[in-house]
Coordinates of N, CA, C and O and ligand atoms in Angstrom, one line a residue:
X1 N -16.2 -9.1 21.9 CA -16.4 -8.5 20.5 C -15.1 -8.7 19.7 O -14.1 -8.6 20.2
X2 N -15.2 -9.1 18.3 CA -13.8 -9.1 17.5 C -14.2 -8.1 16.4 O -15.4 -7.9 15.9
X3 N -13.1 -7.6 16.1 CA -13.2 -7.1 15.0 C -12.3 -7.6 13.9 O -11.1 -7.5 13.8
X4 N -13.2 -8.1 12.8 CA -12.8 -8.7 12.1 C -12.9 -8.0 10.3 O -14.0 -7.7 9.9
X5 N -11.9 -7.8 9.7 CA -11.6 -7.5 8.6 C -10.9 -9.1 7.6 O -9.7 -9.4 7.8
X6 N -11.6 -9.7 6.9 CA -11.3 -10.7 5.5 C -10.3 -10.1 4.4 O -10.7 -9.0 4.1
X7 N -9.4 -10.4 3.9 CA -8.8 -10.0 2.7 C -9.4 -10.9 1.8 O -9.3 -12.0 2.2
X8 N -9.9 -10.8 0.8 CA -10.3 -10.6 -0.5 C -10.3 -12.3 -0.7 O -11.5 -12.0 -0.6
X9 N -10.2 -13.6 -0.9 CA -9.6 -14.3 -1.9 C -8.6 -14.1 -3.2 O -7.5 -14.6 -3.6
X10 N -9.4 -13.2 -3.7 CA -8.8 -12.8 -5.2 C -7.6 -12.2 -4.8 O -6.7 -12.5 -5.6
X11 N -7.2 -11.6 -4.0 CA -5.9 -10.8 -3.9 C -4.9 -11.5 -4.1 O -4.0 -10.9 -4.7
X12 N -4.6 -13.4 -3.5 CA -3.7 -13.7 -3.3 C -3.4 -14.1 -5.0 O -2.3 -14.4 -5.5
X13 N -4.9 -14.0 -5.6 CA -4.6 -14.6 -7.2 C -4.0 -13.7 -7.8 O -3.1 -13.9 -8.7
X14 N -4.4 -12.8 -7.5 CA -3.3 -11.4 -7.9 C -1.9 -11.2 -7.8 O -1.1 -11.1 -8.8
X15 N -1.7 -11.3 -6.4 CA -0.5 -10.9 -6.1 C 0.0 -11.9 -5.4 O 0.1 -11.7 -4.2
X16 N 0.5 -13.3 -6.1 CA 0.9 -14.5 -5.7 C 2.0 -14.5 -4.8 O 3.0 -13.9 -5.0
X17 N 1.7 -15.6 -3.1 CA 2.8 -14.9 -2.8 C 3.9 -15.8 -3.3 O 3.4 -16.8 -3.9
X18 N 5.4 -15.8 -3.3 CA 6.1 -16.8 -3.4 C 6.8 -16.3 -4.6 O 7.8 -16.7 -5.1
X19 N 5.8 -15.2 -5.2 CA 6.2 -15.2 -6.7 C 8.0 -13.9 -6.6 O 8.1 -13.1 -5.6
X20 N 8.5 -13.9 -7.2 CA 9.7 -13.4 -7.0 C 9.8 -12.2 -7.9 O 9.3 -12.5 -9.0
X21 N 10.2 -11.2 -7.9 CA 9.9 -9.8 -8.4 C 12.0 -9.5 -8.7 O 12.9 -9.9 -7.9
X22 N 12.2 -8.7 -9.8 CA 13.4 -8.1 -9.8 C 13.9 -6.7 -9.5 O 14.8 -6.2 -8.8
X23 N 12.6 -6.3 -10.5 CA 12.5 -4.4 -10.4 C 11.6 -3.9 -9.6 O 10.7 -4.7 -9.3
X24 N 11.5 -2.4 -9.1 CA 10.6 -2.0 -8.7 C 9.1 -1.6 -9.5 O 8.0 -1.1 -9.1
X25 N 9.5 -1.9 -11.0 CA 8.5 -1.2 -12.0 C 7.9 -2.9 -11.7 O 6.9 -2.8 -11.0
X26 N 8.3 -4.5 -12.1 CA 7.5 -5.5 -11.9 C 6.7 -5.6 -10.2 O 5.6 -6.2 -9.9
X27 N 7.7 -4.7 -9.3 CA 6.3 -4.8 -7.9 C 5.5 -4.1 -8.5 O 4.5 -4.7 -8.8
X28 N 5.5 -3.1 -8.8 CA 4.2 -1.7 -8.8 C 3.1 -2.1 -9.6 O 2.0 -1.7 -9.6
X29 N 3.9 -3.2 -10.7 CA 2.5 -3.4 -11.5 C 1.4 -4.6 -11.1 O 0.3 -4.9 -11.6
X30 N 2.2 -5.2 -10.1 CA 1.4 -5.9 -8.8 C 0.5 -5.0 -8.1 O -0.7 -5.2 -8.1
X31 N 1.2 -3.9 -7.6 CA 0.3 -2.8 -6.6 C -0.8 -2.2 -7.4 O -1.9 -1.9 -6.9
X32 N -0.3 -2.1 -8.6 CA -1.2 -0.9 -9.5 C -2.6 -2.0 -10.2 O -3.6 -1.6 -10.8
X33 N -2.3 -3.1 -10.0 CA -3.2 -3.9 -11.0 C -4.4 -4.2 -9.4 O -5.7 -4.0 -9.4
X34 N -3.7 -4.6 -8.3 CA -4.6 -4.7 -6.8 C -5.7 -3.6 -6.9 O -7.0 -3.8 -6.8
X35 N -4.9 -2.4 -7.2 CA -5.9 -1.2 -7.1 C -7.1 -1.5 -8.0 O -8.3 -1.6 -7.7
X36 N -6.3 -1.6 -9.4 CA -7.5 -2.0 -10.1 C -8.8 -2.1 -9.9 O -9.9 -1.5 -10.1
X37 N -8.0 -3.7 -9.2 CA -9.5 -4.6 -9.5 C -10.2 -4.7 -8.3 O -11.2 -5.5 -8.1
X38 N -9.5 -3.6 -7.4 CA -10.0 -3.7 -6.0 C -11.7 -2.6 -6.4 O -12.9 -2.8 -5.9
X39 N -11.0 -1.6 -7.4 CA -11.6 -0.7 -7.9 C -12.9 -1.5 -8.7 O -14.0 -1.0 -8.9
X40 N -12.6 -2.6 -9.1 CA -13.6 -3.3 -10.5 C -14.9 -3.6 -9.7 O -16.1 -3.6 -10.2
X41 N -14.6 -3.9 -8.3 CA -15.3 -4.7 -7.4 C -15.6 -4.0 -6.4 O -16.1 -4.5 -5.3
X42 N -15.4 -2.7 -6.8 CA -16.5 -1.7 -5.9 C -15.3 -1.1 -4.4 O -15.8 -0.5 -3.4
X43 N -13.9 -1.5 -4.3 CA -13.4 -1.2 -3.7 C -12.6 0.3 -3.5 O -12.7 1.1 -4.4
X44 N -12.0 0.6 -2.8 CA -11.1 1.8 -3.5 C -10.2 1.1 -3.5 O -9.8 0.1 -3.1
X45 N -9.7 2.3 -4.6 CA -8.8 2.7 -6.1 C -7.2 2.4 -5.4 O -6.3 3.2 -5.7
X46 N -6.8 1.3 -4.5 CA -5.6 1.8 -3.4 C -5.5 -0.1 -3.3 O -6.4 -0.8 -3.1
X47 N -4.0 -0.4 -3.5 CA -3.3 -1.6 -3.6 C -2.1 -1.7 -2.8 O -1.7 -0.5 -2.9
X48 N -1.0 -2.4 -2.0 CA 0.4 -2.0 -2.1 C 0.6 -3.5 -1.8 O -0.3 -4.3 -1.7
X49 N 1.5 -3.6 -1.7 CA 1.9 -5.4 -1.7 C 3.6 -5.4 -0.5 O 4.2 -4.4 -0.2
X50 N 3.7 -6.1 -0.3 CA 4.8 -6.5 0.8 C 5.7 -7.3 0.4 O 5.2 -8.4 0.5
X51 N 6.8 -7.4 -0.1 CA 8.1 -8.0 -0.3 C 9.4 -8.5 0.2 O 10.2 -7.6 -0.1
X52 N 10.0 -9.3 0.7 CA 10.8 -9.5 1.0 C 12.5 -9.4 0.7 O 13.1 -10.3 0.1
X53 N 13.0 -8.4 1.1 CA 13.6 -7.6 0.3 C 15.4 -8.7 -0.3 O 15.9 -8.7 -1.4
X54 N 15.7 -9.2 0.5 CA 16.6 -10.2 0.2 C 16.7 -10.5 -1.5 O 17.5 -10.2 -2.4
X55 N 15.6 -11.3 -1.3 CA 14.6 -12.4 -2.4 C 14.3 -12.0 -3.3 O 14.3 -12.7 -4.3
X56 N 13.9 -10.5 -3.1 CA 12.6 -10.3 -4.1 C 11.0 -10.7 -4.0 O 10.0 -10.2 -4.7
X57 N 11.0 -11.6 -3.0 CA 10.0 -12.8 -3.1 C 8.6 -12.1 -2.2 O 8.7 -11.7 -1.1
X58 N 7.5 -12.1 -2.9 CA 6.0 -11.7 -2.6 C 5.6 -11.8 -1.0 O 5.2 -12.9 -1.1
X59 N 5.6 -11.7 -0.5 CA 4.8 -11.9 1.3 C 3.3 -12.0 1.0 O 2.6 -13.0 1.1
X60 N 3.0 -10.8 0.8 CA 1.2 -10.7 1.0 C 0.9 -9.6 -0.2 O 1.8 -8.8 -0.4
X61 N 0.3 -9.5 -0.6 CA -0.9 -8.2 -1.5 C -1.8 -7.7 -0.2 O -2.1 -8.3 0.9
X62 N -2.2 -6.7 -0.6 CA -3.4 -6.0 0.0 C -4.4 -5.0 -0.4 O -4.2 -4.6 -1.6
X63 N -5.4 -4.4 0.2 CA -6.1 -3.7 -0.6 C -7.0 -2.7 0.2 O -7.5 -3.1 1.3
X64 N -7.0 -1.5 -0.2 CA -8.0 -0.6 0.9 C -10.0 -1.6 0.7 O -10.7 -1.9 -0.2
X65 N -10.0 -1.8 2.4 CA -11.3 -2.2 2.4 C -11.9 -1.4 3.3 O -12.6 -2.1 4.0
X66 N -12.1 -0.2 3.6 CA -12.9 1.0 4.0 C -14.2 0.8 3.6 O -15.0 1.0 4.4
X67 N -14.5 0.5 2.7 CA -15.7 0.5 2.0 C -16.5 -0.9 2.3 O -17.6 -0.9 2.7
X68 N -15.7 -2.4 1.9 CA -16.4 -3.6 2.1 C -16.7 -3.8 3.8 O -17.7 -4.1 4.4
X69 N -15.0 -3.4 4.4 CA -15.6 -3.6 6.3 C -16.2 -2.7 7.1 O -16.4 -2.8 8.3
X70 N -16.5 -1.1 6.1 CA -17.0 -0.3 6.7 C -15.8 0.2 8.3 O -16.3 0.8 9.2
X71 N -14.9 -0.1 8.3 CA -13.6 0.4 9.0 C -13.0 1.4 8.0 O -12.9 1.1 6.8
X72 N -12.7 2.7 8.6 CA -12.1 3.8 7.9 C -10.6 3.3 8.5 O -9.9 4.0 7.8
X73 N -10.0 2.6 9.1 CA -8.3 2.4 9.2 C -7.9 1.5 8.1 O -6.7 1.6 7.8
X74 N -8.6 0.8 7.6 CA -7.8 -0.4 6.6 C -8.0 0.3 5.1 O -8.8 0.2 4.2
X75 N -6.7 1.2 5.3 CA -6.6 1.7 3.8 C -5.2 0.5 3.6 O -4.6 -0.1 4.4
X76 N -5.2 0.6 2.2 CA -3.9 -1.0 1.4 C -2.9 -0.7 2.0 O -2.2 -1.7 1.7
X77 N -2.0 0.1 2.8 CA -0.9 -0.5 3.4 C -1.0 -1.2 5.1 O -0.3 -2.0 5.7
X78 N -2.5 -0.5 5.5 CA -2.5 -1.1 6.7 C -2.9 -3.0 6.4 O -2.4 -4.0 6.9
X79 N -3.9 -2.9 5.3 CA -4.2 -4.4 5.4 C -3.1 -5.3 4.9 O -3.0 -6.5 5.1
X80 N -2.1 -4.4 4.2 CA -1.0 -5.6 3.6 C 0.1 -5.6 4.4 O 0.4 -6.7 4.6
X81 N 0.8 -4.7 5.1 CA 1.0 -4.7 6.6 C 0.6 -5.9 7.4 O 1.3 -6.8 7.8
X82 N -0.9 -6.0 7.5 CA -1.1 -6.8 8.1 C -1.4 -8.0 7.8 O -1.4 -8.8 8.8
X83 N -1.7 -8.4 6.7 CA -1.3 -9.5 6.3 C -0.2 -10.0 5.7 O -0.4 -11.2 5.4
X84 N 1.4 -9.7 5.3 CA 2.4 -10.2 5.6 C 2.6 -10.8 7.3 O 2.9 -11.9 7.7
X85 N 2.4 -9.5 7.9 CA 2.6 -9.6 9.7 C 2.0 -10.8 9.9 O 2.7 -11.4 10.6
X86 N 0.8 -11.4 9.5 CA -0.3 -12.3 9.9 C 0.7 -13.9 9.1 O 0.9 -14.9 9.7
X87 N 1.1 -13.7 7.9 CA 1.4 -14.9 7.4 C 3.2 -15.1 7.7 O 4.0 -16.0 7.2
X88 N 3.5 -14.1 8.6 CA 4.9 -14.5 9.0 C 5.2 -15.1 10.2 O 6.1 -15.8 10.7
X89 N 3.9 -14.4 10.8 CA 3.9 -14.7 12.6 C 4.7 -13.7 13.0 O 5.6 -14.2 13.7
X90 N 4.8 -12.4 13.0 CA 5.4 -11.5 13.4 C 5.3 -10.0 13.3 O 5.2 -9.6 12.1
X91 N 5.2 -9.1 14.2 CA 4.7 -7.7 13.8 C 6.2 -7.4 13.6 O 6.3 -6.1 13.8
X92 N 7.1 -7.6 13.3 CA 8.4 -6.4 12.9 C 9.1 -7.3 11.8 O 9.5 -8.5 11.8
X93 N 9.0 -6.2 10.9 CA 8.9 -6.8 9.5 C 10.5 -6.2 8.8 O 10.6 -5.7 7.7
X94 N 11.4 -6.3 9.8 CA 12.6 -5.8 9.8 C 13.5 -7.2 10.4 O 14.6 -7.1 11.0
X95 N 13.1 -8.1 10.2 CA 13.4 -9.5 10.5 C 14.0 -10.0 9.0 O 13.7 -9.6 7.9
X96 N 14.6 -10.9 9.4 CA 14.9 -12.2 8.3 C 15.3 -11.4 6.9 O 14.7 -11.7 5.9
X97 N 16.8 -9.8 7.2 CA 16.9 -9.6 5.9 C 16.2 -8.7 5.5 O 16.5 -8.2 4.4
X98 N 14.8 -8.2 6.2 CA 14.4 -6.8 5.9 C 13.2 -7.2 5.1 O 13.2 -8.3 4.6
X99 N 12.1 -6.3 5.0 CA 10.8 -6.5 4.0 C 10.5 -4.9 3.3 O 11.0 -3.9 3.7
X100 N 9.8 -5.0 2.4 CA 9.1 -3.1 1.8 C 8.3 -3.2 1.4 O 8.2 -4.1 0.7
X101 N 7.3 -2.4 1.6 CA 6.2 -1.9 1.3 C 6.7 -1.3 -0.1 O 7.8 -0.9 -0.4
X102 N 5.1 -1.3 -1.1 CA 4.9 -1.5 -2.5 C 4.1 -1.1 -2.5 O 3.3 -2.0 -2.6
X103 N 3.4 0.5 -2.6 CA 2.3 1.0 -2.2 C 1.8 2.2 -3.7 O 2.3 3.2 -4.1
X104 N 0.6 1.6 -4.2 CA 0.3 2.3 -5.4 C 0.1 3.8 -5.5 O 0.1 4.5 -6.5
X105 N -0.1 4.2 -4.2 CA -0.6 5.7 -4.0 C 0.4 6.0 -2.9 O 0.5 5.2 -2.0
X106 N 1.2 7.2 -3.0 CA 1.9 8.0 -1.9 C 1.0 7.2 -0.4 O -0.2 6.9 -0.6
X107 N 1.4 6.9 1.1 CA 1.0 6.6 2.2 C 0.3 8.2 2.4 O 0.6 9.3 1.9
X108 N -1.0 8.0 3.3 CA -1.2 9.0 4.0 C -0.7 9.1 5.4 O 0.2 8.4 5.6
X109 N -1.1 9.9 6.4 CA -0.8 10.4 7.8 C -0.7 9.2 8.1 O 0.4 8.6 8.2
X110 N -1.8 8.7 8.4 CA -1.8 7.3 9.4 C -1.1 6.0 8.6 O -1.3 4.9 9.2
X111 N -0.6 6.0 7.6 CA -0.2 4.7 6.8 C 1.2 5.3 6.8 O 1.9 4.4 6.5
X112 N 2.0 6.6 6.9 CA 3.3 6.6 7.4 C 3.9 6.6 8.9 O 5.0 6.5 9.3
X113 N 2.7 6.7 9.6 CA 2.6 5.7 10.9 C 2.8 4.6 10.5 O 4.0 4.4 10.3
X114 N 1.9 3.5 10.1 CA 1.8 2.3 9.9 C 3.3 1.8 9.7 O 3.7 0.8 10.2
X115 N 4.2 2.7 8.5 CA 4.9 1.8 7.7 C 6.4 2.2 8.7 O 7.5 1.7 8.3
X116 N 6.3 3.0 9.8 CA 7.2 3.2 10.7 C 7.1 2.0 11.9 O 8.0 1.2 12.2
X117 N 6.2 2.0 12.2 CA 5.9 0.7 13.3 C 6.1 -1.1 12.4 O 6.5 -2.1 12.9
X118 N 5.6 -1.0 11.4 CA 5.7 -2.1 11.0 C 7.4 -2.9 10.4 O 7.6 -4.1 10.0
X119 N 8.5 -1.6 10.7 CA 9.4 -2.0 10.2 C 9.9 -2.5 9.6 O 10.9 -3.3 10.0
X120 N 9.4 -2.3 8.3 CA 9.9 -2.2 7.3 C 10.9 -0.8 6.6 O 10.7 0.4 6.7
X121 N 12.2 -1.5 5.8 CA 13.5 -0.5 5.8 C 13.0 0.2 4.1 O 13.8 1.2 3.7
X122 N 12.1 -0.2 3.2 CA 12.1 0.9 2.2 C 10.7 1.1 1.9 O 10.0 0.4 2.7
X123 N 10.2 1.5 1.4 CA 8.7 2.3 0.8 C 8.8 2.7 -0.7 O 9.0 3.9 -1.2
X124 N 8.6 2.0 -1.2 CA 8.4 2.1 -2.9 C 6.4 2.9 -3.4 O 5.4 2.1 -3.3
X125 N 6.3 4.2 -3.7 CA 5.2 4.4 -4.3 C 5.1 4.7 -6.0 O 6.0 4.8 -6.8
X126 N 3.2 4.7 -6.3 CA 3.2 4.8 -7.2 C 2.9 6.3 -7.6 O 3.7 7.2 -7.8
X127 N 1.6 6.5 -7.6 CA 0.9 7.8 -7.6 C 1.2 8.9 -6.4 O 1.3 8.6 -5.1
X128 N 1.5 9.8 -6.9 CA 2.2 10.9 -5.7 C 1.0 11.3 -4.8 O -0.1 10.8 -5.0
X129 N 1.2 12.2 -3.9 CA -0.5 12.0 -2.7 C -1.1 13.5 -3.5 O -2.2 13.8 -3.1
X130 N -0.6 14.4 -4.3 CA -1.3 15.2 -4.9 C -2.8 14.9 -5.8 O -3.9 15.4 -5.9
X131 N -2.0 13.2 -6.6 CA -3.1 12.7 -7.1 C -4.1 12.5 -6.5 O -5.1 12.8 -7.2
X132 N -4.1 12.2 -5.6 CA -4.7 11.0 -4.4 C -5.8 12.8 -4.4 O -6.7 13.0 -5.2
X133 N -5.6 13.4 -3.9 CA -6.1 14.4 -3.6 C -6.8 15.2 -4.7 O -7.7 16.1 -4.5
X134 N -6.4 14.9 -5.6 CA -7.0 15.3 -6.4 C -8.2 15.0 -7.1 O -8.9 15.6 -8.0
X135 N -8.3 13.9 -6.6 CA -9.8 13.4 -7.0 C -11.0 13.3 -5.7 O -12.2 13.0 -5.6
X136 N -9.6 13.9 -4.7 CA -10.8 13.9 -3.1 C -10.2 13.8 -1.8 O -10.5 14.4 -0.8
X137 N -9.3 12.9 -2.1 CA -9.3 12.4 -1.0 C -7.8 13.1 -0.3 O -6.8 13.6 -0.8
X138 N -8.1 13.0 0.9 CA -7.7 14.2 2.3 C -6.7 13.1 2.7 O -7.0 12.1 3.2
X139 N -5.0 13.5 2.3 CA -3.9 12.5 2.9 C -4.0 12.7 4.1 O -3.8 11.6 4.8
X140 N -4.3 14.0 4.9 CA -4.2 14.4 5.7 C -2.5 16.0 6.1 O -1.9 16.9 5.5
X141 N -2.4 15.2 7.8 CA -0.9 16.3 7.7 C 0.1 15.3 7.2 O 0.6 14.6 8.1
X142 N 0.5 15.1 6.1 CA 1.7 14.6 5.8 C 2.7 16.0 5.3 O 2.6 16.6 4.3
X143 N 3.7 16.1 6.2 CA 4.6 17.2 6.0 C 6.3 17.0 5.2 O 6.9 16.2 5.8
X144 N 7.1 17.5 4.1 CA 8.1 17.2 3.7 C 9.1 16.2 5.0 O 9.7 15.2 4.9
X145 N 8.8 17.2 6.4 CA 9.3 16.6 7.7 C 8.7 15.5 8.2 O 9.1 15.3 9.3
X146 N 7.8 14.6 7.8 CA 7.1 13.1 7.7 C 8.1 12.3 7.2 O 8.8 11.6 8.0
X147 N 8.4 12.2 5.8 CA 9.2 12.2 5.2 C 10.9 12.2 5.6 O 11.9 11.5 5.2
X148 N 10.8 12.7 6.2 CA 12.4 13.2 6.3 C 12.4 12.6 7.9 O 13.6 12.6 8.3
X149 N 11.6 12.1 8.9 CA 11.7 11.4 9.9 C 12.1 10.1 9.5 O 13.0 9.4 10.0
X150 N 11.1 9.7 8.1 CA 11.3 8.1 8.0 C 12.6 7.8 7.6 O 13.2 6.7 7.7
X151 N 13.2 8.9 7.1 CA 14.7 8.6 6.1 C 15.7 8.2 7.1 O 16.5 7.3 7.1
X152 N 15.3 9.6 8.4 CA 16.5 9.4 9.3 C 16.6 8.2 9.9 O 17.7 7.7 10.1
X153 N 15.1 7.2 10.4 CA 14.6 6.3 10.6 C 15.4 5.1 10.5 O 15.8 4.3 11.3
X154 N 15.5 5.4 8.6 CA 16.5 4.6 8.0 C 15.7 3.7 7.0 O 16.1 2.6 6.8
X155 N 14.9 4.1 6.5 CA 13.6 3.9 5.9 C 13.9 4.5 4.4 O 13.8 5.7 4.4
X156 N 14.3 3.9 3.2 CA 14.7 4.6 1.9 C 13.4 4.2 1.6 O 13.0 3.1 1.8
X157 N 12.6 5.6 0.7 CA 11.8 6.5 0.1 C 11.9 6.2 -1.6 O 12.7 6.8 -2.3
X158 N 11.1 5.3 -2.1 CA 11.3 5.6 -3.5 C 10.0 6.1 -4.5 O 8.9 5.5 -4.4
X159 N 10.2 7.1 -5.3 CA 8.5 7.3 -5.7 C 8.5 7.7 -6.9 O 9.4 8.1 -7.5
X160 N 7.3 7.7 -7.2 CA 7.3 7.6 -8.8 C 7.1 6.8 -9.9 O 6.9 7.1 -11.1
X161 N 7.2 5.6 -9.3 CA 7.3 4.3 -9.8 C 6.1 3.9 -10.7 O 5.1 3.6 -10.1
X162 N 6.2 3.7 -12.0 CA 4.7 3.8 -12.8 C 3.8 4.5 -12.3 O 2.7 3.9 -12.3
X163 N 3.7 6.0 -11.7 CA 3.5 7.0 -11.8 C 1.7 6.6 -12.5 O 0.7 6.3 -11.9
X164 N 2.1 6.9 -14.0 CA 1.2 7.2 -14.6 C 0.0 5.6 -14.6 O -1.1 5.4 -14.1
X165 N 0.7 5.0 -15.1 CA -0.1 3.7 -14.6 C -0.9 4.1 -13.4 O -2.1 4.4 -13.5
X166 N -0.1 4.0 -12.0 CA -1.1 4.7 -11.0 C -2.2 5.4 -10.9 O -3.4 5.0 -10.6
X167 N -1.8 6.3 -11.3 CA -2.9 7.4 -11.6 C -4.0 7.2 -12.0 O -5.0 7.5 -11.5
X168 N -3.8 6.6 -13.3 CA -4.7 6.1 -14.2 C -5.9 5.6 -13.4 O -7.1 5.9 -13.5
X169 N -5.2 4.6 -12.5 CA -6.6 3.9 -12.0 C -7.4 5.2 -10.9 O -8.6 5.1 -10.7
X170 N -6.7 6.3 -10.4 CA -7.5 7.2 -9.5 C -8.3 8.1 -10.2 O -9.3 8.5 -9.7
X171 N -7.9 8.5 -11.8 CA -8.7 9.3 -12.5 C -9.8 8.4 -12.6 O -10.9 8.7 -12.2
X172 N -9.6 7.1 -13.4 CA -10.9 6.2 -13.7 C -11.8 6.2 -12.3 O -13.0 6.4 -12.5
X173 N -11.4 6.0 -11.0 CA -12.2 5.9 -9.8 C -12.8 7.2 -10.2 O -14.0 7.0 -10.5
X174 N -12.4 8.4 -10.2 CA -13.4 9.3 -10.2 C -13.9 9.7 -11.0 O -14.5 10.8 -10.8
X175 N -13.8 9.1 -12.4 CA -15.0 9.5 -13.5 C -16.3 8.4 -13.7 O -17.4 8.6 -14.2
X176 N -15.7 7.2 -13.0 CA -17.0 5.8 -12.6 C -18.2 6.7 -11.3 O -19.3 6.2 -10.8
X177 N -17.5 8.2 -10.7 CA -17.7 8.3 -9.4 C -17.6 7.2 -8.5 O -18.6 6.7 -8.2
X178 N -16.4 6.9 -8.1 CA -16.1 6.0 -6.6 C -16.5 6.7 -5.4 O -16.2 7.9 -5.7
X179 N -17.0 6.7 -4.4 CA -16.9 7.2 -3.4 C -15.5 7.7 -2.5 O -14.5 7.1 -2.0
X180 N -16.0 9.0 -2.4 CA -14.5 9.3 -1.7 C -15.0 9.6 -0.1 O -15.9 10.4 0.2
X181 N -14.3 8.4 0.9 CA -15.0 8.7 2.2 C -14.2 9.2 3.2 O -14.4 9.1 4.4
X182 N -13.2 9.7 2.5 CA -12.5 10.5 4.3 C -12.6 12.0 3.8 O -12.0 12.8 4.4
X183 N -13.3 12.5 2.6 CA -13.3 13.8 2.6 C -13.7 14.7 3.7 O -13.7 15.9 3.6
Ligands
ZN1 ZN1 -3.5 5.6 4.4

């Protein structure tokens, strides 16, 4: 049996890899536009992208596909996780100068798992997980002490990052009614 999960085509048109980023506000609006249009195309409202932190320079985009592969684990940090991992040849993404996660919505429970094992040294968010929650959806137990594991970790935390942008796309998911499926 395999189980198999596709990323998108469109994603990479999105979120070019190779393309070279300066600020954290020019990733997010990578992450934040993924959501989008993940959202345009019936996806959920959830983007984060993977970067190479040296550089600047793009690795992979990604996008929650819960909905198209009918797998409840591939929310957008696991699939973009795994597709940098996939287009590097390597699961530890703490190689070659370090990589970060670019993630439009605060991580939930299982996606600050994810972004511990995948080793990566920073975590840039957009929309805080109050949002996230506020239209439905269950982060789960993420505790101030989640957080404060990844730091010790060695893992720098940054959030806030076009914020409102963010958001924007989780209010629109839930006035189109998106489906919220881990309620
Ligand atoms: Zn998650």
């Amino acid at each position: 049996m395999n189980i198999c999960v596709t990323l998108p085509d469109w994603v990479d048109a999105v979120a070019r890899p190779g393309t070279v980023c300066a600020t954290d506000e020019e990733k997010m609006a990578i992450a934040v536009a993924l959501a989008r249009e993940n959202m345009s195309r019936g996806g959920g409202p959830f983007g984060a992208v993977v970067f190479h932190r040296p550089s600047g320079r793009l690795v992979s985009g990604g996008v929650n596909l819960v909905l198209q592969s009918g797998l409840s684990s591939f929310h957008a940090e696991i699939t973009t996780l795994s597709a940098a991992q996939t287009r590097l040849g390597r699961y530890d993404l703490s190689a070659d100068g370090g990589h970060e996660l670019v993630t439009s919505s605060e991580p939930c429970a299982m996606c600050l798992g994810a972004v511990l094992w995948s080793g990566v040294k920073r975590v840039v968010c957009g929309a805080c997980c109050d949002a996230a929650r506020a239209i439905g959806f269950d982060e789960g137990p993420v505790f101030p002490e989640s957080w404060a594991y990844l730091r010790r970790a060695g893992i720098e935390v940054v959030e806030g990052v076009l914020c409102e942008e963010a958001e924007a796309v989780l209010k629109r998911y839930k006035e189109q009614g998106g489906v919220v499926y881990n309620a």
